GROMACS .gro file of C-alpha atoms in nm:
model
  220
    1MET     CA    1   3.416   0.180   3.571
    2ILE     CA    2   3.654   0.374   3.372
    3GLN     CA    3   3.778   0.699   3.554
    4LEU     CA    4   3.927   0.985   3.316
    5THR     CA    5   4.116   1.287   3.442
    6PRO     CA    6   3.976   1.622   3.339
    7ALA     CA    7   4.236   1.645   3.045
    8GLU     CA    8   4.183   1.312   2.905
    9GLU     CA    9   3.763   1.425   2.934
   10SER     CA   10   3.822   1.706   2.713
   11TYR     CA   11   4.022   1.530   2.465
   12LEU     CA   12   3.765   1.237   2.418
   13LYS     CA   13   3.471   1.534   2.388
   14ALA     CA   14   3.691   1.700   2.142
   15ILE     CA   15   3.731   1.357   1.924
   16TYR     CA   16   3.356   1.283   1.983
   17HIS     CA   17   3.283   1.655   1.807
   18ILE     CA   18   3.554   1.631   1.527
   19SER     CA   19   3.424   1.283   1.415
   20ASP     CA   20   3.078   1.375   1.421
   21GLY     CA   21   2.988   1.166   1.690
   22GLY     CA   22   3.239   0.870   1.600
   23LYS     CA   23   3.105   0.837   1.206
   24ARG     CA   24   3.449   0.880   1.069
   25SER     CA   25   3.825   0.886   1.207
   26VAL     CA   26   4.000   1.166   1.267
   27SER     CA   27   4.362   1.269   1.248
   28THR     CA   28   4.640   1.363   1.510
   29ASN     CA   29   4.656   1.682   1.310
   30ASP     CA   30   4.280   1.744   1.330
   31ILE     CA   31   4.285   1.703   1.725
   32SER     CA   32   4.600   1.888   1.788
   33PHE     CA   33   4.401   2.194   1.586
   34GLN     CA   34   4.104   2.160   1.828
   35MET     CA   35   4.302   2.129   2.152
   36LYS     CA   36   4.576   2.414   2.043
   37THR     CA   37   4.842   2.187   2.122
   38LYS     CA   38   5.143   2.015   1.948
   39PRO     CA   39   5.089   1.700   1.821
   40ALA     CA   40   5.354   1.548   2.019
   41SER     CA   41   5.116   1.620   2.324
   42VAL     CA   42   4.806   1.433   2.127
   43SER     CA   43   4.999   1.158   2.025
   44ASP     CA   44   5.084   1.119   2.458
   45MET     CA   45   4.728   1.163   2.567
   46LEU     CA   46   4.565   0.911   2.269
   47ARG     CA   47   4.857   0.658   2.423
   48ARG     CA   48   4.665   0.690   2.756
   49LEU     CA   49   4.302   0.690   2.600
   50GLY     CA   50   4.404   0.389   2.399
   51GLU     CA   51   4.492   0.264   2.701
   52LYS     CA   52   4.133   0.287   2.882
   53GLU     CA   53   3.974   0.170   2.563
   54VAL     CA   54   3.814   0.451   2.487
   55ILE     CA   55   3.950   0.528   2.162
   56GLU     CA   56   4.142   0.285   1.906
   57TYR     CA   57   4.445   0.453   1.759
   58ARG     CA   58   4.657   0.323   1.479
   59LYS     CA   59   4.933   0.551   1.333
   60TYR     CA   60   4.841   0.661   0.963
   61TYR     CA   61   4.506   0.568   1.015
   62GLY     CA   62   4.358   0.808   1.282
   63VAL     CA   63   4.155   0.775   1.570
   64ASN     CA   64   3.820   0.626   1.643
   65ILE     CA   65   3.614   0.638   1.907
   66THR     CA   66   3.470   0.360   2.086
   67GLU     CA   67   3.130   0.304   2.217
   68GLU     CA   68   3.256   0.345   2.578
   69GLY     CA   69   3.413   0.656   2.442
   70LYS     CA   70   3.093   0.760   2.289
   71LYS     CA   71   2.930   0.736   2.638
   72LEU     CA   72   3.192   0.918   2.871
   73ALA     CA   73   3.203   1.169   2.621
   74LEU     CA   74   2.836   1.226   2.573
   75GLN     CA   75   2.810   1.271   2.950
   76THR     CA   76   3.071   1.554   2.964
   77ILE     CA   77   2.882   1.719   2.695
   78ARG     CA   78   2.583   1.679   2.880
   79LYS     CA   79   2.719   1.846   3.207
   80HIS     CA   80   2.888   2.104   3.013
   81ARG     CA   81   2.561   2.173   2.805
   82LEU     CA   82   2.337   2.174   3.158
   83TRP     CA   83   2.578   2.389   3.337
   84GLU     CA   84   2.562   2.645   3.016
   85VAL     CA   85   2.188   2.657   3.103
   86PHE     CA   86   2.237   2.748   3.468
   87LEU     CA   87   2.501   3.012   3.359
   88VAL     CA   88   2.246   3.192   3.169
   89GLU     CA   89   1.916   3.121   3.299
   90LYS     CA   90   2.021   3.132   3.674
   91LEU     CA   91   2.324   3.380   3.695
   92ARG     CA   92   2.263   3.589   3.379
   93PHE     CA   93   2.539   3.528   3.210
   94SER     CA   94   2.509   3.594   2.851
   95TRP     CA   95   2.561   3.332   2.596
   96ASP     CA   96   2.903   3.447   2.461
   97GLU     CA   97   3.026   3.400   2.827
   98VAL     CA   98   2.943   3.075   2.915
   99HIS     CA   99   3.142   2.835   2.727
  100GLU     CA  100   3.500   2.834   2.938
  101VAL     CA  101   3.325   2.857   3.259
  102ALA     CA  102   3.123   2.548   3.169
  103ASP     CA  103   3.447   2.366   3.042
  104GLU     CA  104   3.567   2.410   3.428
  105LEU     CA  105   3.238   2.271   3.578
  106GLU     CA  106   3.203   1.994   3.314
  107HIS     CA  107   3.431   1.791   3.504
  108ILE     CA  108   3.253   1.774   3.833
  109LYS     CA  109   3.212   1.385   3.899
  110SER     CA  110   2.906   1.388   4.121
  111LYS     CA  111   2.588   1.240   3.934
  112LEU     CA  112   2.355   1.325   4.218
  113LEU     CA  113   2.445   1.705   4.148
  114ILE     CA  114   2.420   1.679   3.772
  115GLN     CA  115   2.061   1.493   3.845
  116ARG     CA  116   1.955   1.782   4.083
  117LEU     CA  117   2.074   2.041   3.842
  118ASP     CA  118   1.889   1.871   3.537
  119GLU     CA  119   1.586   1.879   3.753
  120TYR     CA  120   1.596   2.234   3.893
  121LEU     CA  121   1.665   2.367   3.546
  122GLY     CA  122   1.313   2.183   3.454
  123PHE     CA  123   1.484   1.905   3.251
  124PRO     CA  124   1.615   2.155   2.931
  125LYS     CA  125   1.645   2.006   2.610
  126PHE     CA  126   1.865   2.208   2.475
  127ASP     CA  127   2.142   2.468   2.547
  128PRO     CA  128   2.161   2.845   2.501
  129HIS     CA  129   2.351   2.767   2.200
  130GLY     CA  130   2.073   2.572   2.064
  131ASP     CA  131   2.272   2.224   2.105
  132PRO     CA  132   2.071   1.974   2.215
  133ILE     CA  133   2.145   1.807   2.575
  134PRO     CA  134   2.226   1.432   2.626
  135ASP     CA  135   1.977   1.287   2.903
  136GLU     CA  136   2.117   1.081   3.173
  137TYR     CA  137   2.132   0.790   2.925
  138GLY     CA  138   2.323   0.948   2.678
  139ASP     CA  139   2.034   0.989   2.427
  140VAL     CA  140   1.988   1.285   2.211
  141ARG     CA  141   1.692   1.462   2.091
  142SER     CA  142   1.725   1.569   1.754
  143ARG     CA  143   1.547   1.802   1.499
  144PRO     CA  144   1.585   1.923   1.147
  145ARG     CA  145   1.765   2.207   1.102
  146LEU     CA  146   1.897   2.409   0.790
  147THR     CA  147   2.131   2.686   0.741
  148LEU     CA  148   1.989   3.023   0.687
  149SER     CA  149   2.193   3.044   0.358
  150GLU     CA  150   2.003   2.707   0.234
  151LEU     CA  151   1.646   2.856   0.270
  152ASP     CA  152   1.450   3.016  -0.008
  153ILE     CA  153   1.301   3.370  -0.055
  154ASN     CA  154   0.965   3.384   0.122
  155ALA     CA  155   1.102   3.095   0.362
  156THR     CA  156   0.979   3.126   0.709
  157GLY     CA  157   1.127   2.929   1.028
  158GLN     CA  158   1.302   3.011   1.367
  159LEU     CA  159   1.610   3.063   1.438
  160VAL     CA  160   1.685   2.765   1.715
  161ALA     CA  161   2.055   2.716   1.699
  162VAL     CA  162   2.398   2.836   1.596
  163LYS     CA  163   2.666   2.639   1.432
  164ASP     CA  164   2.982   2.887   1.531
  165SER     CA  165   2.959   2.923   1.920
  166SER     CA  166   3.274   3.160   1.943
  167ALA     CA  167   3.217   3.433   2.178
  168ALA     CA  168   3.287   3.690   1.850
  169PHE     CA  169   3.037   3.541   1.639
  170LEU     CA  170   2.758   3.526   1.918
  171ARG     CA  171   2.816   3.901   1.993
  172TYR     CA  172   2.756   3.967   1.621
  173LEU     CA  173   2.417   3.833   1.689
  174ASP     CA  174   2.366   3.998   1.966
  175LYS     CA  175   2.462   4.340   1.771
  176VAL     CA  176   2.247   4.289   1.448
  177GLY     CA  177   1.944   4.154   1.680
  178ALA     CA  178   1.932   3.767   1.612
  179TYR     CA  179   1.880   3.533   1.879
  180ILE     CA  180   1.761   3.156   1.945
  181GLY     CA  181   1.391   3.150   1.940
  182ALA     CA  182   1.359   3.419   1.710
  183ARG     CA  183   1.091   3.422   1.392
  184ILE     CA  184   1.275   3.496   1.063
  185LYS     CA  185   1.166   3.545   0.706
  186VAL     CA  186   1.408   3.535   0.420
  187LEU     CA  187   1.308   3.869   0.217
  188ASP     CA  188   1.644   3.878  -0.063
  189LYS     CA  189   1.916   3.678  -0.128
  190VAL     CA  190   2.189   3.802  -0.340
  191GLU     CA  191   2.331   3.612  -0.631
  192PHE     CA  192   2.655   3.760  -0.609
  193ASP     CA  193   2.794   3.710  -0.248
  194GLY     CA  194   2.534   3.499  -0.131
  195SER     CA  195   2.448   3.701   0.129
  196VAL     CA  196   2.106   3.752   0.257
  197GLU     CA  197   1.796   3.990   0.390
  198ILE     CA  198   1.583   3.833   0.661
  199LEU     CA  199   1.277   4.008   0.870
  200VAL     CA  200   1.295   3.918   1.229
  201ASP     CA  201   0.975   3.901   1.439
  202ASN     CA  202   0.826   4.067   1.178
  203LYS     CA  203   0.975   4.416   1.290
  204LYS     CA  204   1.340   4.437   1.182
  205THR     CA  205   1.533   4.379   0.871
  206ILE     CA  206   1.884   4.239   0.892
  207PHE     CA  207   2.157   4.186   0.644
  208MET     CA  208   2.340   3.885   0.681
  209SER     CA  209   2.656   3.813   0.502
  210LYS     CA  210   2.740   3.417   0.314
  211ASP     CA  211   2.960   3.306   0.629
  212VAL     CA  212   2.700   3.410   0.911
  213ALA     CA  213   2.383   3.260   0.721
  214GLY     CA  214   2.584   2.930   0.679
  215ASN     CA  215   2.659   2.958   1.089
  216VAL     CA  216   2.283   3.027   1.179
  217LEU     CA  217   2.057   2.724   1.209
  218VAL     CA  218   1.669   2.785   1.141
  219MET     CA  219   1.387   2.505   1.194
  220VAL     CA  220   1.113   2.572   0.946
   0.00000   0.00000   0.00000
């Protein structure tokens, strides 16, 4: 069985995300930007991951994640998202506080612990940001979603996820009163700048910029 160090797991998870689940190749610069490190360090890590056959890397052609690499990346993602649920639901962290803590916890190796954690949480399907949690076999439950900016006037739906899970963005949503699970209705869209006016839970009116609306995902 392939054994990865925590750093290798982090890189593999990043490659999985950047490549949209392995649908496209990614460049060294893409990975460098995502990992906030120098290209030279990335090249060294890619060599190590290539030796373990979890990626394929050809200079000038980019990086592709292998099927085995996808399986390992999905297990790391599964642990990360389960820990986020635990931190929010059981330890009362807010959703903007959990990402960095989960980054550390995701490298715990015990399969039994993760199985028990999943059971303890009631087998959640989505994390606090609305992202699907892979099951123990790496299967991911998806659901059709649109960005808020794609909805027409008078369209209704439920806010189910965010594309931007940065702490600053999540704190902004908290401030304006938008949250996962909220029922929304589009009241108006401004042609000039793409901003939208929405009604939340039939109670509160919120104005969102084009950038914000493009990072909020809705199920209609």
